[in-house]
Amino acid sequence: MDLSRLAKKNHYEHITEQLKALILNGELPPGAKLPSTKELSERFGVGRSTTREALSALKAMGLIEIRQGGNCTVRSIPSPAHSLLPDLSGLQTNKQTILELIEVRKSLEVSNAAIAALKRDDHDLHSLEAILAEMEQHVGDEEVGERTDLLFHLTLAKATHNSILAHLFESLSHQMEIYSNHSVSAQFFHEHRAIYEAIKSKDPEAAQSRMKEHLLHEKSILLKYLAD
């Protein structure tokens, strides 16, 4: 389990975000036991009270269970999107819902890109860079492509440093991930790279433009599938 030692003391939010990312990307699967509070504190370089705050936050999110004795176990949780939105098997028969979802996602993610360009920090950039590196390494792998695409957009939402925007994105996720072939995933990688470069440059207008282009490309593919 890869954890980054914190530069600041008593910053439980960064611990929460690192562990949450490991849970969401499957590195810590349902049923997995987290290291002890003592071990986590040593690995993060913080006091135990800070680690306990982070674990309490993860419990409040429904991501872990804290059992008697302080043992923490990752919970098996359905995606929030699955309870709020139609699942992929219904796409062919629910075109109107998908078109509405595309409109909502475009509005949200274009705004997210602009806000992230202004508010992102070095930690956000490092996280996005790591995701892009994995995405590039596995171009053409549908499973990895879907996972890294979701992680990229979720990390970008978190880079707004607005918890409501991040939660809104999570409720829309998992619905329109398309990596059907090598050429599509390669193009998506370049689009994500362009979004990242705009955010890195703190250019909100470019970030908005690159995100619009990416989502329009995704929309065109979705509509093609819906028409089949």
mmCIF file with all atom_site columns, C-alpha atoms in Angstrom:
data_model
loop_
_atom_site.group_PDB
_atom_site.id
_atom_site.type_symbol
_atom_site.label_atom_id
_atom_site.label_alt_id
_atom_site.label_comp_id
_atom_site.label_asym_id
_atom_site.label_entity_id
_atom_site.label_seq_id
_atom_site.pdbx_PDB_ins_code
_atom_site.Cartn_x
_atom_site.Cartn_y
_atom_site.Cartn_z
_atom_site.occupancy
_atom_site.B_iso_or_equiv
_atom_site.pdbx_formal_charge
_atom_site.auth_seq_id
_atom_site.auth_comp_id
_atom_site.auth_asym_id
_atom_site.auth_atom_id
_atom_site.pdbx_PDB_model_num
ATOM 1   C CA . MET A 1 1   ? 0.000   0.000  0.000   1.00 0.00 ? 1   MET A CA 1
ATOM 2   C CA . ASP A 1 2   ? 1.626   3.244  -1.190  1.00 0.00 ? 2   ASP A CA 1
ATOM 3   C CA . LEU A 1 3   ? 1.181   6.116  1.257   1.00 0.00 ? 3   LEU A CA 1
ATOM 4   C CA . SER A 1 4   ? 2.773   9.562  1.136   1.00 0.00 ? 4   SER A CA 1
ATOM 5   C CA . ARG A 1 5   ? 4.262   11.013 4.312   1.00 0.00 ? 5   ARG A CA 1
ATOM 6   C CA . LEU A 1 6   ? 2.686   14.377 5.081   1.00 0.00 ? 6   LEU A CA 1
ATOM 7   C CA . ALA A 1 7   ? 4.632   17.606 4.995   1.00 0.00 ? 7   ALA A CA 1
ATOM 8   C CA . LYS A 1 8   ? 2.257   19.244 7.486   1.00 0.00 ? 8   LYS A CA 1
ATOM 9   C CA . LYS A 1 9   ? 1.328   17.970 10.918  1.00 0.00 ? 9   LYS A CA 1
ATOM 10  C CA . ASN A 1 10  ? -2.252  17.534 12.103  1.00 0.00 ? 10  ASN A CA 1
ATOM 11  C CA . HIS A 1 11  ? -3.714  17.533 8.609   1.00 0.00 ? 11  HIS A CA 1
ATOM 12  C CA . TYR A 1 12  ? -6.151  14.644 8.761   1.00 0.00 ? 12  TYR A CA 1
ATOM 13  C CA . GLU A 1 13  ? -7.878  15.569 5.466   1.00 0.00 ? 13  GLU A CA 1
ATOM 14  C CA . HIS A 1 14  ? -4.842  14.475 3.438   1.00 0.00 ? 14  HIS A CA 1
ATOM 15  C CA . ILE A 1 15  ? -4.781  11.127 5.225   1.00 0.00 ? 15  ILE A CA 1
ATOM 16  C CA . THR A 1 16  ? -8.500  10.712 4.559   1.00 0.00 ? 16  THR A CA 1
ATOM 17  C CA . GLU A 1 17  ? -8.079  11.492 0.854   1.00 0.00 ? 17  GLU A CA 1
ATOM 18  C CA . GLN A 1 18  ? -5.137  9.112  0.370   1.00 0.00 ? 18  GLN A CA 1
ATOM 19  C CA . LEU A 1 19  ? -6.928  6.199  2.027   1.00 0.00 ? 19  LEU A CA 1
ATOM 20  C CA . LYS A 1 20  ? -10.189 7.001  0.248   1.00 0.00 ? 20  LYS A CA 1
ATOM 21  C CA . ALA A 1 21  ? -8.402  6.938  -3.127  1.00 0.00 ? 21  ALA A CA 1
ATOM 22  C CA . LEU A 1 22  ? -6.885  3.532  -2.316  1.00 0.00 ? 22  LEU A CA 1
ATOM 23  C CA . ILE A 1 23  ? -10.365 2.210  -1.472  1.00 0.00 ? 23  ILE A CA 1
ATOM 24  C CA . LEU A 1 24  ? -12.034 3.674  -4.562  1.00 0.00 ? 24  LEU A CA 1
ATOM 25  C CA . ASN A 1 25  ? -9.368  2.403  -6.951  1.00 0.00 ? 25  ASN A CA 1
ATOM 26  C CA . GLY A 1 26  ? -9.563  -1.111 -5.507  1.00 0.00 ? 26  GLY A CA 1
ATOM 27  C CA . GLU A 1 27  ? -6.098  -1.259 -3.973  1.00 0.00 ? 27  GLU A CA 1
ATOM 28  C CA . LEU A 1 28  ? -7.872  -1.686 -0.661  1.00 0.00 ? 28  LEU A CA 1
ATOM 29  C CA . PRO A 1 29  ? -10.764 -4.014 -1.620  1.00 0.00 ? 29  PRO A CA 1
ATOM 30  C CA . PRO A 1 30  ? -13.861 -4.771 0.472   1.00 0.00 ? 30  PRO A CA 1
ATOM 31  C CA . GLY A 1 31  ? -12.892 -6.826 3.504   1.00 0.00 ? 31  GLY A CA 1
ATOM 32  C CA . ALA A 1 32  ? -9.289  -5.614 3.543   1.00 0.00 ? 32  ALA A CA 1
ATOM 33  C CA . LYS A 1 33  ? -7.902  -4.648 6.946   1.00 0.00 ? 33  LYS A CA 1
ATOM 34  C CA . LEU A 1 34  ? -6.165  -1.315 7.309   1.00 0.00 ? 34  LEU A CA 1
ATOM 35  C CA . PRO A 1 35  ? -2.854  -1.120 9.159   1.00 0.00 ? 35  PRO A CA 1
ATOM 36  C CA . SER A 1 36  ? -3.136  -0.304 12.854  1.00 0.00 ? 36  SER A CA 1
ATOM 37  C CA . THR A 1 37  ? -3.525  3.295  14.001  1.00 0.00 ? 37  THR A CA 1
ATOM 38  C CA . LYS A 1 38  ? 0.041   3.159  15.304  1.00 0.00 ? 38  LYS A CA 1
ATOM 39  C CA . GLU A 1 39  ? 1.433   1.937  11.980  1.00 0.00 ? 39  GLU A CA 1
ATOM 40  C CA . LEU A 1 40  ? -0.568  4.451  9.927   1.00 0.00 ? 40  LEU A CA 1
ATOM 41  C CA . SER A 1 41  ? 0.579   7.275  12.211  1.00 0.00 ? 41  SER A CA 1
ATOM 42  C CA . GLU A 1 42  ? 4.212   6.269  11.755  1.00 0.00 ? 42  GLU A CA 1
ATOM 43  C CA . ARG A 1 43  ? 3.877   5.930  7.980   1.00 0.00 ? 43  ARG A CA 1
ATOM 44  C CA . PHE A 1 44  ? 2.174   9.325  7.633   1.00 0.00 ? 44  PHE A CA 1
ATOM 45  C CA . GLY A 1 45  ? 4.419   10.981 10.191  1.00 0.00 ? 45  GLY A CA 1
ATOM 46  C CA . VAL A 1 46  ? 1.551   12.288 12.344  1.00 0.00 ? 46  VAL A CA 1
ATOM 47  C CA . GLY A 1 47  ? 0.154   11.767 15.823  1.00 0.00 ? 47  GLY A CA 1
ATOM 48  C CA . ARG A 1 48  ? -2.384  9.061  16.551  1.00 0.00 ? 48  ARG A CA 1
ATOM 49  C CA . SER A 1 49  ? -5.140  11.597 17.238  1.00 0.00 ? 49  SER A CA 1
ATOM 50  C CA . THR A 1 50  ? -4.770  12.894 13.668  1.00 0.00 ? 50  THR A CA 1
ATOM 51  C CA . THR A 1 51  ? -4.962  9.377  12.263  1.00 0.00 ? 51  THR A CA 1
ATOM 52  C CA . ARG A 1 52  ? -8.034  8.630  14.376  1.00 0.00 ? 52  ARG A CA 1
ATOM 53  C CA . GLU A 1 53  ? -9.729  11.756 12.976  1.00 0.00 ? 53  GLU A CA 1
ATOM 54  C CA . ALA A 1 54  ? -9.060  10.535 9.433   1.00 0.00 ? 54  ALA A CA 1
ATOM 55  C CA . LEU A 1 55  ? -10.408 7.066  10.215  1.00 0.00 ? 55  LEU A CA 1
ATOM 56  C CA . SER A 1 56  ? -13.520 8.587  11.778  1.00 0.00 ? 56  SER A CA 1
ATOM 57  C CA . ALA A 1 57  ? -14.076 10.609 8.592   1.00 0.00 ? 57  ALA A CA 1
ATOM 58  C CA . LEU A 1 58  ? -13.776 7.450  6.473   1.00 0.00 ? 58  LEU A CA 1
ATOM 59  C CA . LYS A 1 59  ? -16.266 5.729  8.747   1.00 0.00 ? 59  LYS A CA 1
ATOM 60  C CA . ALA A 1 60  ? -18.691 8.652  8.375   1.00 0.00 ? 60  ALA A CA 1
ATOM 61  C CA . MET A 1 61  ? -18.406 8.295  4.583   1.00 0.00 ? 61  MET A CA 1
ATOM 62  C CA . GLY A 1 62  ? -19.372 4.638  4.915   1.00 0.00 ? 62  GLY A CA 1
ATOM 63  C CA . LEU A 1 63  ? -16.033 3.438  3.525   1.00 0.00 ? 63  LEU A CA 1
ATOM 64  C CA . ILE A 1 64  ? -14.744 1.531  6.553   1.00 0.00 ? 64  ILE A CA 1
ATOM 65  C CA . GLU A 1 65  ? -15.948 -0.189 9.701   1.00 0.00 ? 65  GLU A CA 1
ATOM 66  C CA . ILE A 1 66  ? -14.135 0.435  12.975  1.00 0.00 ? 66  ILE A CA 1
ATOM 67  C CA . ARG A 1 67  ? -14.479 -2.619 15.186  1.00 0.00 ? 67  ARG A CA 1
ATOM 68  C CA . GLN A 1 68  ? -13.810 -3.195 18.851  1.00 0.00 ? 68  GLN A CA 1
ATOM 69  C CA . GLY A 1 69  ? -10.110 -2.854 19.537  1.00 0.00 ? 69  GLY A CA 1
ATOM 70  C CA . GLY A 1 70  ? -9.672  -0.286 16.766  1.00 0.00 ? 70  GLY A CA 1
ATOM 71  C CA . ASN A 1 71  ? -9.439  -2.730 13.841  1.00 0.00 ? 71  ASN A CA 1
ATOM 72  C CA . CYS A 1 72  ? -10.573 -1.073 10.612  1.00 0.00 ? 72  CYS A CA 1
ATOM 73  C CA . THR A 1 73  ? -12.010 -3.005 7.672   1.00 0.00 ? 73  THR A CA 1
ATOM 74  C CA . VAL A 1 74  ? -12.988 -1.714 4.217   1.00 0.00 ? 74  VAL A CA 1
ATOM 75  C CA . ARG A 1 75  ? -16.720 -1.965 3.635   1.00 0.00 ? 75  ARG A CA 1
ATOM 76  C CA . SER A 1 76  ? -18.434 -3.293 0.527   1.00 0.00 ? 76  SER A CA 1
ATOM 77  C CA . ILE A 1 77  ? -20.420 -0.331 -0.696  1.00 0.00 ? 77  ILE A CA 1
ATOM 78  C CA . PRO A 1 78  ? -22.519 0.107  -3.833  1.00 0.00 ? 78  PRO A CA 1
ATOM 79  C CA . SER A 1 79  ? -21.629 3.128  -5.920  1.00 0.00 ? 79  SER A CA 1
ATOM 80  C CA . PRO A 1 80  ? -23.895 6.068  -5.016  1.00 0.00 ? 80  PRO A CA 1
ATOM 81  C CA . ALA A 1 81  ? -24.471 6.523  -8.742  1.00 0.00 ? 81  ALA A CA 1
ATOM 82  C CA . HIS A 1 82  ? -26.095 3.103  -8.954  1.00 0.00 ? 82  HIS A CA 1
ATOM 83  C CA . SER A 1 83  ? -28.878 4.150  -6.594  1.00 0.00 ? 83  SER A CA 1
ATOM 84  C CA . LEU A 1 84  ? -29.470 7.531  -8.225  1.00 0.00 ? 84  LEU A CA 1
ATOM 85  C CA . LEU A 1 85  ? -29.059 6.838  -11.935 1.00 0.00 ? 85  LEU A CA 1
ATOM 86  C CA . PRO A 1 86  ? -29.934 4.080  -14.408 1.00 0.00 ? 86  PRO A CA 1
ATOM 87  C CA . ASP A 1 87  ? -27.377 1.361  -14.860 1.00 0.00 ? 87  ASP A CA 1
ATOM 88  C CA . LEU A 1 88  ? -25.521 0.770  -18.095 1.00 0.00 ? 88  LEU A CA 1
ATOM 89  C CA . SER A 1 89  ? -27.774 -2.101 -19.106 1.00 0.00 ? 89  SER A CA 1
ATOM 90  C CA . GLY A 1 90  ? -30.609 0.414  -19.541 1.00 0.00 ? 90  GLY A CA 1
ATOM 91  C CA . LEU A 1 91  ? -28.808 2.791  -21.882 1.00 0.00 ? 91  LEU A CA 1
ATOM 92  C CA . GLN A 1 92  ? -30.381 1.462  -25.074 1.00 0.00 ? 92  GLN A CA 1
ATOM 93  C CA . THR A 1 93  ? -33.909 1.927  -23.721 1.00 0.00 ? 93  THR A CA 1
ATOM 94  C CA . ASN A 1 94  ? -33.417 5.159  -21.819 1.00 0.00 ? 94  ASN A CA 1
ATOM 95  C CA . LYS A 1 95  ? -31.836 7.542  -24.303 1.00 0.00 ? 95  LYS A CA 1
ATOM 96  C CA . GLN A 1 96  ? -33.581 10.615 -22.883 1.00 0.00 ? 96  GLN A CA 1
ATOM 97  C CA . THR A 1 97  ? -32.141 10.018 -19.424 1.00 0.00 ? 97  THR A CA 1
ATOM 98  C CA . ILE A 1 98  ? -28.650 9.645  -20.877 1.00 0.00 ? 98  ILE A CA 1
ATOM 99  C CA . LEU A 1 99  ? -28.977 12.888 -22.854 1.00 0.00 ? 99  LEU A CA 1
ATOM 100 C CA . GLU A 1 100 ? -30.021 14.669 -19.670 1.00 0.00 ? 100 GLU A CA 1
ATOM 101 C CA . LEU A 1 101 ? -27.121 13.098 -17.803 1.00 0.00 ? 101 LEU A CA 1
ATOM 102 C CA . ILE A 1 102 ? -24.687 14.320 -20.475 1.00 0.00 ? 102 ILE A CA 1
ATOM 103 C CA . GLU A 1 103 ? -26.011 17.876 -20.061 1.00 0.00 ? 103 GLU A CA 1
ATOM 104 C CA . VAL A 1 104 ? -25.626 17.743 -16.279 1.00 0.00 ? 104 VAL A CA 1
ATOM 105 C CA . ARG A 1 105 ? -22.151 16.249 -16.451 1.00 0.00 ? 105 ARG A CA 1
ATOM 106 C CA . LYS A 1 106 ? -21.016 18.828 -19.020 1.00 0.00 ? 106 LYS A CA 1
ATOM 107 C CA . SER A 1 107 ? -22.226 21.708 -16.870 1.00 0.00 ? 107 SER A CA 1
ATOM 108 C CA . LEU A 1 108 ? -20.602 20.293 -13.736 1.00 0.00 ? 108 LEU A CA 1
ATOM 109 C CA . GLU A 1 109 ? -17.281 19.140 -15.164 1.00 0.00 ? 109 GLU A CA 1
ATOM 110 C CA . VAL A 1 110 ? -16.581 22.225 -17.264 1.00 0.00 ? 110 VAL A CA 1
ATOM 111 C CA . SER A 1 111 ? -17.026 24.288 -14.097 1.00 0.00 ? 111 SER A CA 1
ATOM 112 C CA . ASN A 1 112 ? -14.889 21.835 -12.126 1.00 0.00 ? 112 ASN A CA 1
ATOM 113 C CA . ALA A 1 113 ? -12.052 22.192 -14.631 1.00 0.00 ? 113 ALA A CA 1
ATOM 114 C CA . ALA A 1 114 ? -12.037 25.983 -14.364 1.00 0.00 ? 114 ALA A CA 1
ATOM 115 C CA . ILE A 1 115 ? -12.199 25.967 -10.557 1.00 0.00 ? 115 ILE A CA 1
ATOM 116 C CA . ALA A 1 116 ? -9.496  23.289 -10.305 1.00 0.00 ? 116 ALA A CA 1
ATOM 117 C CA . ALA A 1 117 ? -7.232  25.370 -12.546 1.00 0.00 ? 117 ALA A CA 1
ATOM 118 C CA . LEU A 1 118 ? -7.457  28.180 -9.996  1.00 0.00 ? 118 LEU A CA 1
ATOM 119 C CA . LYS A 1 119 ? -7.426  26.202 -6.746  1.00 0.00 ? 119 LYS A CA 1
ATOM 120 C CA . ARG A 1 120 ? -5.342  23.073 -7.399  1.00 0.00 ? 120 ARG A CA 1
ATOM 121 C CA . ASP A 1 121 ? -2.254  22.474 -5.293  1.00 0.00 ? 121 ASP A CA 1
ATOM 122 C CA . ASP A 1 122 ? 0.895   20.418 -5.812  1.00 0.00 ? 122 ASP A CA 1
ATOM 123 C CA . HIS A 1 123 ? -0.712  17.356 -4.225  1.00 0.00 ? 123 HIS A CA 1
ATOM 124 C CA . ASP A 1 124 ? -3.536  17.516 -6.795  1.00 0.00 ? 124 ASP A CA 1
ATOM 125 C CA . LEU A 1 125 ? -1.041  17.776 -9.663  1.00 0.00 ? 125 LEU A CA 1
ATOM 126 C CA . HIS A 1 126 ? 0.973   14.798 -8.419  1.00 0.00 ? 126 HIS A CA 1
ATOM 127 C CA . SER A 1 127 ? -2.209  12.721 -8.153  1.00 0.00 ? 127 SER A CA 1
ATOM 128 C CA . LEU A 1 128 ? -3.299  13.642 -11.693 1.00 0.00 ? 128 LEU A CA 1
ATOM 129 C CA . GLU A 1 129 ? 0.189   12.948 -13.064 1.00 0.00 ? 129 GLU A CA 1
ATOM 130 C CA . ALA A 1 130 ? 0.200   9.468  -11.503 1.00 0.00 ? 130 ALA A CA 1
ATOM 131 C CA . ILE A 1 131 ? -3.195  8.675  -13.019 1.00 0.00 ? 131 ILE A CA 1
ATOM 132 C CA . LEU A 1 132 ? -2.108  9.882  -16.463 1.00 0.00 ? 132 LEU A CA 1
ATOM 133 C CA . ALA A 1 133 ? 1.052   7.754  -16.282 1.00 0.00 ? 133 ALA A CA 1
ATOM 134 C CA . GLU A 1 134 ? -1.007  4.649  -15.549 1.00 0.00 ? 134 GLU A CA 1
ATOM 135 C CA . MET A 1 135 ? -3.539  5.555  -18.236 1.00 0.00 ? 135 MET A CA 1
ATOM 136 C CA . GLU A 1 136 ? -0.791  5.943  -20.853 1.00 0.00 ? 136 GLU A CA 1
ATOM 137 C CA . GLN A 1 137 ? 0.881   2.688  -19.818 1.00 0.00 ? 137 GLN A CA 1
ATOM 138 C CA . HIS A 1 138 ? -2.363  0.733  -20.266 1.00 0.00 ? 138 HIS A CA 1
ATOM 139 C CA . VAL A 1 139 ? -3.857  2.324  -23.388 1.00 0.00 ? 139 VAL A CA 1
ATOM 140 C CA . GLY A 1 140 ? -6.206  -0.247 -24.908 1.00 0.00 ? 140 GLY A CA 1
ATOM 141 C CA . ASP A 1 141 ? -6.936  -2.030 -21.632 1.00 0.00 ? 141 ASP A CA 1
ATOM 142 C CA . GLU A 1 142 ? -10.662 -1.432 -21.140 1.00 0.00 ? 142 GLU A CA 1
ATOM 143 C CA . GLU A 1 143 ? -10.761 -2.241 -17.425 1.00 0.00 ? 143 GLU A CA 1
ATOM 144 C CA . VAL A 1 144 ? -7.795  -0.034 -16.523 1.00 0.00 ? 144 VAL A CA 1
ATOM 145 C CA . GLY A 1 145 ? -9.043  2.661  -18.891 1.00 0.00 ? 145 GLY A CA 1
ATOM 146 C CA . GLU A 1 146 ? -12.420 2.918  -17.186 1.00 0.00 ? 146 GLU A CA 1
ATOM 147 C CA . ARG A 1 147 ? -10.876 2.923  -13.711 1.00 0.00 ? 147 ARG A CA 1
ATOM 148 C CA . THR A 1 148 ? -8.258  5.579  -14.486 1.00 0.00 ? 148 THR A CA 1
ATOM 149 C CA . ASP A 1 149 ? -10.756 7.739  -16.375 1.00 0.00 ? 149 ASP A CA 1
ATOM 150 C CA . LEU A 1 150 ? -13.050 7.741  -13.350 1.00 0.00 ? 150 LEU A CA 1
ATOM 151 C CA . LEU A 1 151 ? -10.132 8.444  -11.007 1.00 0.00 ? 151 LEU A CA 1
ATOM 152 C CA . PHE A 1 152 ? -8.928  11.338 -13.192 1.00 0.00 ? 152 PHE A CA 1
ATOM 153 C CA . HIS A 1 153 ? -12.303 13.078 -13.170 1.00 0.00 ? 153 HIS A CA 1
ATOM 154 C CA . LEU A 1 154 ? -12.839 12.365 -9.467  1.00 0.00 ? 154 LEU A CA 1
ATOM 155 C CA . THR A 1 155 ? -9.381  13.739 -8.605  1.00 0.00 ? 155 THR A CA 1
ATOM 156 C CA . LEU A 1 156 ? -10.078 16.796 -10.743 1.00 0.00 ? 156 LEU A CA 1
ATOM 157 C CA . ALA A 1 157 ? -13.361 17.328 -8.854  1.00 0.00 ? 157 ALA A CA 1
ATOM 158 C CA . LYS A 1 158 ? -11.454 17.091 -5.570  1.00 0.00 ? 158 LYS A CA 1
ATOM 159 C CA . ALA A 1 159 ? -8.931  19.624 -6.903  1.00 0.00 ? 159 ALA A CA 1
ATOM 160 C CA . THR A 1 160 ? -11.727 22.214 -6.728  1.00 0.00 ? 160 THR A CA 1
ATOM 161 C CA . HIS A 1 161 ? -11.366 21.878 -2.943  1.00 0.00 ? 161 HIS A CA 1
ATOM 162 C CA . ASN A 1 162 ? -15.147 22.013 -2.761  1.00 0.00 ? 162 ASN A CA 1
ATOM 163 C CA . SER A 1 163 ? -16.581 18.907 -1.112  1.00 0.00 ? 163 SER A CA 1
ATOM 164 C CA . ILE A 1 164 ? -20.058 19.465 -2.571  1.00 0.00 ? 164 ILE A CA 1
ATOM 165 C CA . LEU A 1 165 ? -18.738 19.513 -6.144  1.00 0.00 ? 165 LEU A CA 1
ATOM 166 C CA . ALA A 1 166 ? -16.757 16.341 -5.449  1.00 0.00 ? 166 ALA A CA 1
ATOM 167 C CA . HIS A 1 167 ? -19.833 14.573 -4.062  1.00 0.00 ? 167 HIS A CA 1
ATOM 168 C CA . LEU A 1 168 ? -21.933 15.715 -7.018  1.00 0.00 ? 168 LEU A CA 1
ATOM 169 C CA . PHE A 1 169 ? -19.429 14.204 -9.419  1.00 0.00 ? 169 PHE A CA 1
ATOM 170 C CA . GLU A 1 170 ? -19.367 10.936 -7.485  1.00 0.00 ? 170 GLU A CA 1
ATOM 171 C CA . SER A 1 171 ? -23.150 10.691 -7.851  1.00 0.00 ? 171 SER A CA 1
ATOM 172 C CA . LEU A 1 172 ? -22.802 10.944 -11.640 1.00 0.00 ? 172 LEU A CA 1
ATOM 173 C CA . SER A 1 173 ? -19.825 8.647  -12.054 1.00 0.00 ? 173 SER A CA 1
ATOM 174 C CA . HIS A 1 174 ? -19.671 5.105  -13.466 1.00 0.00 ? 174 HIS A CA 1
ATOM 175 C CA . GLN A 1 175 ? -22.380 5.847  -16.020 1.00 0.00 ? 175 GLN A CA 1
ATOM 176 C CA . MET A 1 176 ? -20.647 6.809  -19.247 1.00 0.00 ? 176 MET A CA 1
ATOM 177 C CA . GLU A 1 177 ? -17.154 5.347  -19.272 1.00 0.00 ? 177 GLU A CA 1
ATOM 178 C CA . ILE A 1 178 ? -16.244 4.176  -22.782 1.00 0.00 ? 178 ILE A CA 1
ATOM 179 C CA . TYR A 1 179 ? -12.977 2.471  -23.674 1.00 0.00 ? 179 TYR A CA 1
ATOM 180 C CA . SER A 1 180 ? -14.171 0.197  -26.448 1.00 0.00 ? 180 SER A CA 1
ATOM 181 C CA . ASN A 1 181 ? -10.946 0.015  -28.427 1.00 0.00 ? 181 ASN A CA 1
ATOM 182 C CA . HIS A 1 182 ? -7.334  1.116  -28.566 1.00 0.00 ? 182 HIS A CA 1
ATOM 183 C CA . SER A 1 183 ? -7.934  4.217  -30.706 1.00 0.00 ? 183 SER A CA 1
ATOM 184 C CA . VAL A 1 184 ? -10.667 5.531  -28.395 1.00 0.00 ? 184 VAL A CA 1
ATOM 185 C CA . SER A 1 185 ? -8.594  5.040  -25.242 1.00 0.00 ? 185 SER A CA 1
ATOM 186 C CA . ALA A 1 186 ? -5.535  6.621  -26.882 1.00 0.00 ? 186 ALA A CA 1
ATOM 187 C CA . GLN A 1 187 ? -7.548  9.679  -27.885 1.00 0.00 ? 187 GLN A CA 1
ATOM 188 C CA . PHE A 1 188 ? -9.075  9.927  -24.419 1.00 0.00 ? 188 PHE A CA 1
ATOM 189 C CA . PHE A 1 189 ? -5.575  9.838  -22.900 1.00 0.00 ? 189 PHE A CA 1
ATOM 190 C CA . HIS A 1 190 ? -4.491  12.818 -25.031 1.00 0.00 ? 190 HIS A CA 1
ATOM 191 C CA . GLU A 1 191 ? -7.652  14.699 -24.082 1.00 0.00 ? 191 GLU A CA 1
ATOM 192 C CA . HIS A 1 192 ? -7.033  14.071 -20.384 1.00 0.00 ? 192 HIS A CA 1
ATOM 193 C CA . ARG A 1 193 ? -3.426  15.176 -20.814 1.00 0.00 ? 193 ARG A CA 1
ATOM 194 C CA . ALA A 1 194 ? -4.610  18.445 -22.405 1.00 0.00 ? 194 ALA A CA 1
ATOM 195 C CA . ILE A 1 195 ? -7.003  19.086 -19.505 1.00 0.00 ? 195 ILE A CA 1
ATOM 196 C CA . TYR A 1 196 ? -4.198  18.415 -17.041 1.00 0.00 ? 196 TYR A CA 1
ATOM 197 C CA . GLU A 1 197 ? -1.793  20.808 -18.802 1.00 0.00 ? 197 GLU A CA 1
ATOM 198 C CA . ALA A 1 198 ? -4.374  23.610 -18.647 1.00 0.00 ? 198 ALA A CA 1
ATOM 199 C CA . ILE A 1 199 ? -4.940  22.989 -14.938 1.00 0.00 ? 199 ILE A CA 1
ATOM 200 C CA . LYS A 1 200 ? -1.197  22.837 -14.299 1.00 0.00 ? 200 LYS A CA 1
ATOM 201 C CA . SER A 1 201 ? -0.834  26.190 -16.085 1.00 0.00 ? 201 SER A CA 1
ATOM 202 C CA . LYS A 1 202 ? -3.633  27.678 -13.953 1.00 0.00 ? 202 LYS A CA 1
ATOM 203 C CA . ASP A 1 203 ? -5.538  28.588 -17.116 1.00 0.00 ? 203 ASP A CA 1
ATOM 204 C CA . PRO A 1 204 ? -9.281  28.248 -16.342 1.00 0.00 ? 204 PRO A CA 1
ATOM 205 C CA . GLU A 1 205 ? -10.417 29.187 -19.857 1.00 0.00 ? 205 GLU A CA 1
ATOM 206 C CA . ALA A 1 206 ? -8.189  26.565 -21.480 1.00 0.00 ? 206 ALA A CA 1
ATOM 207 C CA . ALA A 1 207 ? -9.247  24.002 -18.864 1.00 0.00 ? 207 ALA A CA 1
ATOM 208 C CA . GLN A 1 208 ? -12.908 24.659 -19.677 1.00 0.00 ? 208 GLN A CA 1
ATOM 209 C CA . SER A 1 209 ? -12.255 24.420 -23.410 1.00 0.00 ? 209 SER A CA 1
ATOM 210 C CA . ARG A 1 210 ? -10.300 21.159 -23.160 1.00 0.00 ? 210 ARG A CA 1
ATOM 211 C CA . MET A 1 211 ? -12.977 19.632 -20.921 1.00 0.00 ? 211 MET A CA 1
ATOM 212 C CA . LYS A 1 212 ? -15.734 20.649 -23.364 1.00 0.00 ? 212 LYS A CA 1
ATOM 213 C CA . GLU A 1 213 ? -13.843 18.999 -26.236 1.00 0.00 ? 213 GLU A CA 1
ATOM 214 C CA . HIS A 1 214 ? -13.371 15.804 -24.227 1.00 0.00 ? 214 HIS A CA 1
ATOM 215 C CA . LEU A 1 215 ? -17.022 15.573 -23.178 1.00 0.00 ? 215 LEU A CA 1
ATOM 216 C CA . LEU A 1 216 ? -18.251 16.317 -26.713 1.00 0.00 ? 216 LEU A CA 1
ATOM 217 C CA . HIS A 1 217 ? -16.078 13.459 -27.996 1.00 0.00 ? 217 HIS A CA 1
ATOM 218 C CA . GLU A 1 218 ? -17.486 11.173 -25.309 1.00 0.00 ? 218 GLU A CA 1
ATOM 219 C CA . LYS A 1 219 ? -21.028 12.296 -26.162 1.00 0.00 ? 219 LYS A CA 1
ATOM 220 C CA . SER A 1 220 ? -20.550 11.518 -29.849 1.00 0.00 ? 220 SER A CA 1
ATOM 221 C CA . ILE A 1 221 ? -19.466 7.966  -29.013 1.00 0.00 ? 221 ILE A CA 1
ATOM 222 C CA . LEU A 1 222 ? -22.362 7.452  -26.613 1.00 0.00 ? 222 LEU A CA 1
ATOM 223 C CA . LEU A 1 223 ? -24.890 8.669  -29.159 1.00 0.00 ? 223 LEU A CA 1
ATOM 224 C CA . LYS A 1 224 ? -23.423 6.325  -31.743 1.00 0.00 ? 224 LYS A CA 1
ATOM 225 C CA . TYR A 1 225 ? -23.899 3.404  -29.354 1.00 0.00 ? 225 TYR A CA 1
ATOM 226 C CA . LEU A 1 226 ? -27.444 4.488  -28.507 1.00 0.00 ? 226 LEU A CA 1
ATOM 227 C CA . ALA A 1 227 ? -28.309 4.630  -32.201 1.00 0.00 ? 227 ALA A CA 1
ATOM 228 C CA . ASP A 1 228 ? -27.087 1.063  -32.841 1.00 0.00 ? 228 ASP A CA 1
#
